[in-house]
XYZ file of N, CA, C and O in Angstrom:
376
model
N 0.928 -1.143 -0.091
C 0.325 0.496 0.206
C 0.680 1.412 -0.052
O 1.764 1.537 0.812
N 0.931 2.291 -0.915
C 1.515 3.308 -1.100
C 0.694 4.483 -0.007
O -0.470 4.544 -0.233
N 1.810 5.216 0.928
C 0.903 6.067 1.481
C 1.635 7.754 1.141
O 2.798 7.410 1.580
N 0.807 8.453 0.994
C 1.289 9.824 1.147
C 1.974 10.431 1.981
O 1.451 11.086 2.963
N 3.122 10.022 2.954
C 3.413 10.833 4.131
C 3.577 11.900 4.047
O 3.295 12.748 5.028
N 3.950 12.481 3.062
C 4.230 13.966 3.071
C 2.939 14.564 3.116
O 2.827 15.968 3.768
N 1.776 14.019 2.413
C 0.452 14.815 2.330
C -0.037 14.732 4.262
O -0.714 15.395 4.918
N 0.515 13.377 4.412
C 0.011 13.112 6.106
C 0.353 14.009 7.145
O -0.060 14.705 8.119
N 1.866 14.053 7.093
C 2.604 14.901 7.826
C 2.151 16.431 7.792
O 2.257 17.171 9.088
N 1.451 17.018 6.538
C 1.173 17.909 6.525
C -0.277 18.657 6.898
O -0.567 19.319 7.682
N -1.024 17.580 7.144
C -2.458 17.503 7.872
C -2.022 17.493 9.171
O -2.782 18.440 9.506
N -0.763 17.015 9.598
C -1.179 16.645 11.260
C 0.027 18.290 11.421
O 0.283 18.392 12.502
N 0.432 19.100 10.522
C 1.263 20.251 10.402
C 2.753 19.801 11.537
O 2.930 20.104 12.365
N 3.002 18.743 10.584
C 4.660 18.368 11.238
C 5.456 18.275 10.053
O 5.670 17.768 9.172
N 6.467 19.161 10.461
C 7.533 19.231 9.360
C 8.687 18.238 9.531
O 8.698 17.650 10.501
N 8.740 17.130 8.322
C 9.743 16.267 8.727
C 10.581 16.309 7.555
O 10.298 16.878 6.103
N 11.721 15.438 7.987
C 12.660 15.291 6.668
C 12.508 14.266 5.440
O 11.522 13.354 6.060
N 12.889 13.943 4.419
C 13.363 13.165 3.600
C 13.529 11.704 4.238
O 12.970 10.287 3.840
N 14.767 11.992 5.224
C 14.926 10.639 6.190
C 13.642 9.975 6.868
O 13.754 8.829 6.836
N 12.920 11.107 7.566
C 11.903 10.711 8.265
C 10.635 10.371 7.349
O 10.205 9.389 7.853
N 10.684 10.633 6.070
C 9.400 10.194 5.564
C 9.650 8.988 4.813
O 8.557 8.397 5.031
N 10.436 8.516 4.748
C 11.167 7.367 4.767
C 10.874 6.259 5.695
O 10.020 5.399 5.404
N 11.282 6.489 6.718
C 11.035 5.844 7.853
C 9.698 5.834 8.413
O 9.100 4.687 8.422
N 9.187 6.675 8.561
C 7.584 6.765 8.515
C 6.733 5.893 7.565
O 5.837 5.536 7.975
N 7.304 5.820 6.352
C 6.541 5.298 5.245
C 6.523 3.882 5.261
O 5.338 3.127 5.761
N 7.733 3.409 5.939
C 7.879 1.737 6.406
C 6.992 1.772 7.447
O 6.215 0.502 7.649
N 7.065 2.245 8.538
C 6.220 2.196 9.716
C 5.210 2.313 10.001
O 4.260 1.415 10.126
N 4.457 3.200 8.953
C 2.816 2.973 8.646
C 2.449 2.063 7.992
O 1.164 1.689 7.991
N 3.186 1.743 6.837
C 3.074 0.788 5.716
C 2.708 -0.480 6.997
O 1.801 -1.544 6.606
N 3.875 -1.096 7.970
C 3.463 -2.264 8.783
C 2.392 -2.009 9.693
O 1.791 -3.089 9.879
N 2.328 -0.871 10.298
C 0.702 -0.844 11.090
C -0.614 -1.533 10.263
O -0.911 -1.899 10.646
N -0.220 -0.795 8.961
C -1.652 -1.196 8.116
C -1.860 -2.290 7.766
O -2.994 -2.788 7.757
N -0.198 -2.846 7.527
C -0.703 -4.405 7.032
C -1.085 -5.396 7.954
O -1.530 -6.435 8.322
N -0.981 -4.802 9.532
C -1.302 -5.818 10.596
C -2.488 -5.475 11.027
O -3.307 -6.563 11.540
N -2.893 -4.242 10.919
C -4.479 -4.318 10.965
C -5.075 -5.007 9.912
O -6.585 -5.364 10.283
N -4.796 -5.085 8.343
C -5.482 -5.761 7.272
C -5.611 -7.179 7.714
O -6.261 -8.177 7.767
N -4.322 -7.740 8.533
C -4.063 -9.017 9.031
C -5.463 -9.046 9.906
O -6.003 -10.226 10.186
N -5.485 -8.446 11.145
C -6.699 -8.785 12.042
C -7.801 -8.433 11.609
O -8.806 -9.333 11.795
N -7.876 -7.756 10.384
C -9.242 -7.882 9.689
C -9.809 -9.213 9.326
O -10.754 -9.662 8.395
N -8.701 -9.913 8.791
C -9.010 -11.234 8.604
C -9.167 -12.589 9.401
O -10.037 -13.302 9.250
N -9.356 -11.853 10.576
C -9.944 -12.964 11.854
C -10.945 -12.952 11.722
O -12.077 -11.914 11.946
N -12.169 -14.150 11.874
C -13.337 -14.505 12.007
C -13.552 -14.353 13.580
O -13.371 -14.681 14.218
N -14.569 -13.312 13.648
C -14.971 -12.749 15.073
C -16.278 -12.906 15.202
O -17.209 -12.105 16.054
N -17.289 -13.735 14.142
C -18.333 -13.781 14.596
C -19.269 -14.098 15.565
O -20.252 -13.634 16.112
N -18.367 -15.074 16.565
C -18.912 -15.994 17.428
C -18.244 -15.156 19.213
O -18.473 -16.003 19.833
N -17.717 -13.814 18.445
C -16.836 -13.398 19.856
C -18.169 -12.233 20.266
O -18.047 -11.235 19.360
N -17.990 -12.487 21.599
C -18.662 -11.317 22.021
C -18.247 -10.222 22.410
O -17.171 -10.164 22.532
N -18.508 -9.230 21.887
C -18.305 -7.552 22.526
C -17.713 -7.489 24.004
O -18.661 -7.792 24.600
N -16.989 -6.845 24.029
C -16.363 -6.528 25.331
C -15.349 -5.474 25.828
O -14.651 -4.829 24.933
N -16.076 -4.244 26.377
C -14.665 -3.213 26.616
C -14.116 -3.253 28.022
O -12.740 -3.091 28.033
N -13.916 -4.399 28.462
C -13.158 -5.002 29.587
C -13.400 -6.149 29.982
O -14.720 -7.115 30.407
N -12.163 -7.006 30.710
C -12.590 -8.548 30.915
C -12.693 -8.731 32.271
O -12.597 -10.053 32.830
N -11.959 -7.907 33.197
C -12.168 -8.150 34.826
C -13.253 -8.451 35.356
O -13.323 -8.632 36.607
N -14.210 -7.799 35.164
C -15.213 -7.622 35.734
C -15.310 -6.589 36.840
O -16.323 -6.050 37.776
N -14.207 -6.022 37.066
C -14.076 -4.720 37.981
C -15.161 -3.851 37.574
O -15.218 -3.226 36.733
N -15.494 -3.256 38.647
C -16.424 -1.969 38.431
C -16.337 -0.535 39.111
O -15.625 -0.701 40.285
N -16.085 0.211 38.648
C -16.197 1.807 39.097
C -16.508 2.086 40.667
O -17.753 1.623 40.530
N -16.332 2.376 41.616
C -16.355 2.376 43.199
C -16.783 4.247 43.284
O -15.808 4.641 43.207
N -17.549 4.654 43.473
C -18.044 5.518 43.648
C -19.104 6.138 44.989
O -19.551 5.045 45.261
N -18.745 7.172 45.394
C -19.272 7.850 46.493
C -19.844 9.371 45.990
O -19.403 9.685 45.294
N -20.906 9.301 47.093
C -21.689 10.324 46.566
C -20.968 11.986 46.978
O -20.059 11.659 48.176
N -20.640 12.492 46.764
C -20.183 13.969 46.717
C -20.425 14.770 47.499
O -21.938 14.830 47.791
N -19.812 14.962 48.872
C -20.114 15.447 50.354
C -19.186 16.722 50.562
O -18.209 17.087 50.524
N -19.915 17.818 50.389
C -19.318 19.127 50.651
C -18.729 18.617 52.211
O -19.213 18.555 53.451
N -17.248 19.649 52.422
C -16.760 19.794 54.210
C -17.287 20.956 54.433
O -17.942 21.307 53.861
N -16.238 21.359 55.561
C -16.554 22.340 56.532
C -16.325 23.537 55.398
O -15.109 23.758 54.885
N -16.998 24.402 55.492
C -17.198 25.649 54.235
C -16.789 26.907 55.260
O -17.022 26.973 56.346
N -15.929 27.675 54.666
C -15.255 28.973 55.042
C -16.116 30.265 54.691
O -16.838 30.039 53.910
N -16.401 30.777 56.210
C -17.395 31.895 55.606
C -16.741 33.127 54.977
O -15.232 32.493 54.753
N -17.204 34.219 54.109
C -16.424 34.617 53.511
C -15.391 35.574 54.479
O -14.246 35.793 53.766
N -15.925 35.801 55.295
C -15.155 36.581 56.623
C -13.525 35.961 56.507
O -12.172 36.312 57.023
N -13.512 34.965 56.983
C -12.725 34.022 57.166
C -11.736 33.411 56.224
O -10.750 33.291 56.291
N -12.795 33.096 54.629
C -11.381 32.741 53.704
C -10.656 34.067 53.284
O -9.786 33.961 53.103
N -11.256 35.296 53.762
C -10.574 36.335 53.390
C -9.815 36.586 54.328
O -8.888 38.170 54.342
N -9.504 36.522 55.589
C -8.678 36.516 57.175
C -7.618 36.807 56.712
O -6.251 37.744 56.982
N -7.019 35.928 55.682
C -5.231 35.792 55.584
C -4.930 36.480 54.331
O -3.795 36.302 54.138
N -5.891 36.919 53.725
C -5.243 37.719 52.340
C -4.493 38.675 52.599
O -4.998 39.586 53.818
N -3.856 39.261 51.973
C -2.660 39.988 51.603
C -3.189 41.432 50.924
O -3.535 42.422 51.320
N -4.429 40.946 50.202
C -4.958 42.370 49.443
C -6.216 41.468 49.301
O -6.291 40.958 48.743
N -7.805 42.698 49.705
C -8.882 42.697 49.207
C -9.536 43.652 48.188
O -8.844 44.819 48.581
N -10.742 43.592 47.825
C -11.131 44.343 47.435
C -12.598 44.536 47.040
O -12.981 43.234 46.564
N -13.701 44.932 47.605
C -14.984 44.686 47.656
C -15.318 43.372 47.832
O -16.046 42.717 47.423
N -14.969 42.739 49.419
C -14.595 41.563 49.747
C -14.803 40.313 48.912
O -15.020 39.412 48.870
N -13.521 40.848 47.893
C -12.856 39.253 47.078
C -11.673 39.729 47.456
O -11.036 40.700 47.818
N -10.937 38.337 47.018
C -9.124 38.714 46.826
C -8.958 39.645 45.363
O -9.538 39.487 44.201
N -8.027 40.215 46.273
C -7.009 41.300 45.207
C -5.900 40.414 44.541
O -5.017 40.595 45.271
N -5.842 40.792 43.431
C -4.338 40.083 42.693
C -4.244 40.824 41.831
O -4.897 41.425 40.998
N -2.980 40.809 41.116
C -2.152 41.288 39.655
C -2.803 40.912 38.859
O -3.235 39.818 38.553
N -3.191 41.932 38.024
C -3.522 41.452 36.305
C -2.511 40.276 36.137
O -1.388 40.586 35.658
N -3.029 39.501 35.399
C -2.841 38.722 34.546
C -2.434 39.173 33.080
O -0.980 38.772 32.823
N -3.046 39.472 32.466
C -2.762 39.955 30.923
C -2.617 41.574 31.142
O -1.935 42.173 29.906
N -2.303 42.478 31.949
C -2.100 43.930 32.074
C -0.647 43.698 32.379
O 0.374 43.003 32.448
N 0.161 44.590 31.747
C 1.583 45.118 31.662
C 1.607 45.821 32.991
O 1.673 47.212 33.033
N 1.947 45.309 33.886
C 2.400 45.619 35.233
C 3.726 46.110 35.791
O 4.458 44.709 35.543
């Protein structure tokens, strides 16, 4: 199978050298050949599965812990403004 590696690299916005192009052409061809071999396997009696261990995620209900009042939260702040934390501008030229 002939693959246009330069076109694939351009689509992925990846600059590649001619040596890399030859290397990647060989590697991608091997991957596609392997996929073609996998497609030849008869899976008509194989049940679909996403995992085989039988394990399930264990989750718990979210519970909020002790919350600070606004006064408590701001009590250690270096700087406040209108009862909010005051910080230097991120995008400003300061």
